[in-house]
Amino acid sequence: MGAFLQLPVNNEKYGRILHITDTHLFANDNDKLLGINSNASFLSVIEEIDKRHEQYDLIVATGDFVQDGSKKAYQRFASQIKKFAIPCVWLAGNHDNFIYMQEVFNHYRLVENKVVLLGSKWLIVLLNSQVVGQAYGFLAPAELLFLKNTLERHSDRTALVFLHHNPITSSCSWLDQHILKNSDELEQIIENYPMIKGLGWGHIHQQQDLKWHNCTVFSTPSTCVQFKPNCVQFQLSNQDAPGWREITLNADGTLKTEVYRISNNRFLPDLSKNGY
């Protein structure tokens, strides 16, 4: 199930997490996803994060790193993330080649950690919802058992859980065909383990901020193209810029989270596209 990681925090009163997702990178710098140069938009996100001069304890990256399936695209992601000089944990999305991810990320020392103990108060758990060859998500029985066992083992901590696929509807019918198919089983765990105070995902290229059984749940925008909210059919958004999310974990078990987007957005999608 991967290695175990324990991290101090810069201030014991809280921990800070940078959440990045759905970069969809290419080996070729000229390639585009739905009209957007995703390599360039990712670099723009990294540059704006860097300019903020914020301190983070951990980066969580939740899948769909590459669009073309190439090792070089994974290398692009890892080489940029390493510039932050803080630990990065990651999980696979439906577009990812897990073998390539492991090989490249291990080379860059982005070790496969599925459990992080952050400071003395928080537990971070990463779940694999990837179904190879399918766009939808599913948490295998072993993955659900792993989550429950980890929560039991660290029952004195407050938990924040990440996966790739959305476990609740996105308000886009076409996207929700590719939802987490057994979200009811995850929901039961959230109900039975009130220590889970946060749940985050990517996949839908949109921002959501909701409550689910007294748990703060959220999706984070892609670093490239954004999907238009509240649509029955596939539609791209030319209003929402590429972005990221920052999460503050407090010692009292509460969390605060906010989405940021690049300014002066020059990454506009090709609205004539009807799928990808």
Short mmCIF file of C-alpha atoms in Angstrom, two decimals, residues 48-258:
data_model
loop_
_atom_site.label_atom_id
_atom_site.label_comp_id
_atom_site.label_asym_id
_atom_site.label_seq_id
_atom_site.Cartn_x
_atom_site.Cartn_y
_atom_site.Cartn_z
CA GLU A 48 1.96 32.13 -9.62
CA ILE A 49 2.11 29.76 -6.66
CA ASP A 50 5.81 30.54 -6.31
CA LYS A 51 5.16 34.30 -6.40
CA ARG A 52 2.78 34.01 -3.44
CA HIS A 53 5.71 33.01 -1.18
CA GLU A 54 3.43 30.87 0.97
CA GLN A 55 4.79 28.13 3.19
CA TYR A 56 3.41 24.64 2.61
CA ASP A 57 4.06 21.44 4.49
CA LEU A 58 2.84 19.08 1.78
CA ILE A 59 1.77 18.93 -1.87
CA VAL A 60 -1.07 16.56 -2.78
CA ALA A 61 -1.42 15.77 -6.49
CA THR A 62 -4.58 13.88 -7.42
CA GLY A 63 -4.07 12.41 -10.86
CA ASP A 64 -4.43 12.85 -14.60
CA PHE A 65 -0.86 14.08 -14.75
CA VAL A 66 -0.39 13.42 -18.47
CA GLN A 67 -2.53 13.40 -21.59
CA ASP A 68 -0.26 11.53 -24.01
CA GLY A 69 0.81 8.67 -21.72
CA SER A 70 4.51 9.52 -22.05
CA LYS A 71 7.27 9.24 -19.47
CA LYS A 72 8.58 12.62 -20.57
CA ALA A 73 5.31 14.29 -19.57
CA TYR A 74 5.56 12.73 -16.09
CA GLN A 75 9.12 14.03 -15.93
CA ARG A 76 7.83 17.52 -16.71
CA PHE A 77 5.50 17.39 -13.74
CA ALA A 78 8.06 15.97 -11.32
CA SER A 79 10.83 18.40 -12.28
CA GLN A 80 8.58 21.40 -11.59
CA ILE A 81 7.18 20.06 -8.33
CA LYS A 82 10.66 19.31 -7.00
CA LYS A 83 11.43 23.04 -7.15
CA PHE A 84 9.22 23.57 -4.11
CA ALA A 85 11.55 21.38 -2.01
CA ILE A 86 8.72 19.94 0.08
CA PRO A 87 7.19 16.43 0.06
CA CYS A 88 4.67 15.61 -2.64
CA VAL A 89 2.26 12.67 -2.42
CA TRP A 90 0.26 11.53 -5.42
CA LEU A 91 -2.35 9.16 -6.77
CA ALA A 92 -3.47 8.00 -10.20
CA GLY A 93 -6.27 9.38 -12.34
CA ASN A 94 -8.11 7.63 -15.13
CA HIS A 95 -5.68 9.00 -17.75
CA ASP A 96 -2.56 7.80 -15.92
CA ASN A 97 -0.13 4.97 -16.58
CA PHE A 98 0.61 3.80 -13.04
CA ILE A 99 3.79 1.92 -13.99
CA TYR A 100 5.26 5.00 -15.66
CA MET A 101 4.19 7.14 -12.71
CA GLN A 102 5.97 4.92 -10.22
CA GLU A 103 9.13 4.71 -12.29
CA VAL A 104 9.44 8.43 -13.00
CA PHE A 105 8.21 9.77 -9.66
CA ASN A 106 10.43 7.42 -7.67
CA HIS A 107 13.40 8.63 -9.73
CA TYR A 108 12.54 12.19 -8.67
CA ARG A 109 11.99 11.03 -5.07
CA LEU A 110 8.25 11.68 -5.16
CA VAL A 111 7.74 8.54 -3.16
CA GLU A 112 4.44 6.65 -3.21
CA ASN A 113 3.08 7.50 0.24
CA LYS A 114 -0.58 6.78 0.87
CA VAL A 115 -0.55 7.78 4.54
CA VAL A 116 0.87 11.02 5.90
CA LEU A 117 0.93 12.02 9.56
CA LEU A 118 1.08 15.81 9.49
CA GLY A 119 2.19 17.31 12.77
CA SER A 120 0.65 15.75 15.86
CA LYS A 121 -3.00 16.21 14.92
CA TRP A 122 -3.71 15.31 11.28
CA LEU A 123 -3.89 12.17 9.17
CA ILE A 124 -3.81 12.40 5.34
CA VAL A 125 -4.98 9.31 3.40
CA LEU A 126 -4.77 8.83 -0.37
CA LEU A 127 -7.09 6.36 -2.11
CA ASN A 128 -6.72 4.79 -5.55
CA SER A 129 -9.99 5.09 -7.49
CA GLN A 130 -8.48 4.28 -10.89
CA VAL A 131 -10.05 1.52 -13.00
CA VAL A 132 -7.57 0.73 -15.77
CA GLY A 133 -9.08 1.38 -19.19
CA GLN A 134 -12.16 3.14 -17.81
CA ALA A 135 -13.03 6.79 -17.22
CA TYR A 136 -15.17 6.09 -14.14
CA GLY A 137 -13.81 5.41 -10.67
CA PHE A 138 -14.16 2.56 -8.19
CA LEU A 139 -12.66 1.88 -4.77
CA ALA A 140 -11.70 -1.78 -4.58
CA PRO A 141 -12.58 -3.69 -1.38
CA ALA A 142 -8.91 -3.70 -0.41
CA GLU A 143 -8.81 0.08 -0.75
CA LEU A 144 -11.85 0.57 1.47
CA LEU A 145 -10.40 -1.83 4.04
CA PHE A 146 -7.11 0.05 3.91
CA LEU A 147 -8.95 3.29 4.68
CA LYS A 148 -10.84 1.80 7.63
CA ASN A 149 -7.72 0.13 9.04
CA THR A 150 -5.74 3.36 8.74
CA LEU A 151 -8.46 5.33 10.50
CA GLU A 152 -8.58 2.75 13.30
CA ARG A 153 -4.79 2.77 13.66
CA HIS A 154 -4.70 6.56 14.00
CA SER A 155 -7.99 7.15 15.77
CA ASP A 156 -6.49 9.99 17.84
CA ARG A 157 -6.08 12.14 14.72
CA THR A 158 -8.35 14.14 12.44
CA ALA A 159 -8.43 12.83 8.87
CA LEU A 160 -8.35 14.39 5.41
CA VAL A 161 -8.88 11.96 2.51
CA PHE A 162 -8.07 12.40 -1.19
CA LEU A 163 -9.00 10.45 -4.33
CA HIS A 164 -9.21 11.26 -8.04
CA HIS A 165 -12.87 10.69 -8.92
CA ASN A 166 -15.81 12.70 -7.63
CA PRO A 167 -17.86 10.68 -5.12
CA ILE A 168 -20.81 13.08 -5.30
CA THR A 169 -22.52 14.52 -8.36
CA SER A 170 -20.94 17.46 -10.12
CA SER A 171 -24.18 18.93 -11.56
CA CYS A 172 -22.90 17.97 -15.03
CA SER A 173 -24.74 14.92 -16.39
CA TRP A 174 -22.04 14.05 -18.91
CA LEU A 175 -19.31 14.18 -16.26
CA ASP A 176 -21.29 12.18 -13.72
CA GLN A 177 -21.27 9.16 -16.02
CA HIS A 178 -17.66 8.88 -14.84
CA ILE A 179 -18.30 9.32 -11.12
CA LEU A 180 -16.99 7.04 -8.36
CA LYS A 181 -19.30 4.07 -8.91
CA ASN A 182 -19.35 2.81 -5.31
CA SER A 183 -19.54 6.17 -3.58
CA ASP A 184 -22.16 4.71 -1.21
CA GLU A 185 -19.45 2.55 0.41
CA LEU A 186 -17.22 5.58 0.91
CA GLU A 187 -20.19 7.52 2.25
CA GLN A 188 -20.81 4.82 4.85
CA ILE A 189 -17.23 5.13 6.09
CA ILE A 190 -17.58 8.91 6.33
CA GLU A 191 -20.76 8.45 8.38
CA ASN A 192 -19.13 5.86 10.67
CA TYR A 193 -15.85 7.72 11.17
CA PRO A 194 -16.59 11.34 12.15
CA MET A 195 -12.83 11.89 12.48
CA ILE A 196 -12.89 12.41 8.67
CA LYS A 197 -13.30 16.17 8.43
CA GLY A 198 -12.27 16.67 4.79
CA LEU A 199 -12.47 14.89 1.42
CA GLY A 200 -10.92 16.22 -1.78
CA TRP A 201 -10.74 15.17 -5.43
CA GLY A 202 -9.98 16.34 -8.98
CA HIS A 203 -11.30 14.77 -12.21
CA ILE A 204 -14.15 17.20 -12.93
CA HIS A 205 -12.03 20.28 -13.81
CA GLN A 206 -14.29 22.45 -11.65
CA GLN A 207 -14.42 23.97 -8.19
CA GLN A 208 -16.89 22.52 -5.69
CA ASP A 209 -17.14 23.34 -1.98
CA LEU A 210 -19.82 21.38 -0.14
CA LYS A 211 -20.73 19.57 3.06
CA TRP A 212 -21.27 15.80 3.10
CA HIS A 213 -22.35 14.37 6.49
CA ASN A 214 -20.60 17.18 8.36
CA CYS A 215 -17.48 16.58 6.29
CA THR A 216 -16.01 19.41 4.20
CA VAL A 217 -15.76 18.10 0.64
CA PHE A 218 -14.26 19.82 -2.36
CA SER A 219 -13.00 19.50 -5.91
CA THR A 220 -10.07 21.51 -7.21
CA PRO A 221 -9.80 23.14 -10.64
CA SER A 222 -7.47 21.72 -13.25
CA THR A 223 -4.22 23.49 -14.05
CA CYS A 224 -5.38 23.52 -17.69
CA VAL A 225 -8.86 23.42 -19.28
CA GLN A 226 -12.00 23.94 -17.17
CA PHE A 227 -15.39 22.29 -17.76
CA LYS A 228 -18.47 24.50 -17.66
CA PRO A 229 -20.66 23.83 -14.58
CA ASN A 230 -24.33 22.79 -14.70
CA CYS A 231 -24.32 21.24 -18.17
CA VAL A 232 -26.09 18.19 -19.55
CA GLN A 233 -23.74 17.88 -22.54
CA PHE A 234 -19.99 18.43 -22.81
CA GLN A 235 -19.12 22.13 -22.59
CA LEU A 236 -15.91 24.00 -21.88
CA SER A 237 -15.66 27.13 -19.75
CA ASN A 238 -13.98 30.26 -21.08
CA GLN A 239 -14.73 32.10 -17.82
CA ASP A 240 -12.71 30.05 -15.32
CA ALA A 241 -8.93 30.16 -15.36
CA PRO A 242 -6.53 27.32 -14.47
CA GLY A 243 -6.05 27.04 -10.73
CA TRP A 244 -5.10 25.23 -7.56
CA ARG A 245 -6.30 24.91 -3.96
CA GLU A 246 -4.67 25.72 -0.63
CA ILE A 247 -5.81 23.97 2.56
CA THR A 248 -5.11 25.02 6.13
CA LEU A 249 -5.45 22.30 8.77
CA ASN A 250 -6.03 23.60 12.28
CA ALA A 251 -5.01 21.90 15.52
CA ASP A 252 -8.64 21.88 16.71
CA GLY A 253 -9.68 19.56 13.85
CA THR A 254 -11.15 22.23 11.61
CA LEU A 255 -9.93 23.09 8.14
CA LYS A 256 -10.09 26.09 5.86
CA THR A 257 -9.64 25.89 2.13
CA GLU A 258 -9.55 28.32 -0.76
#
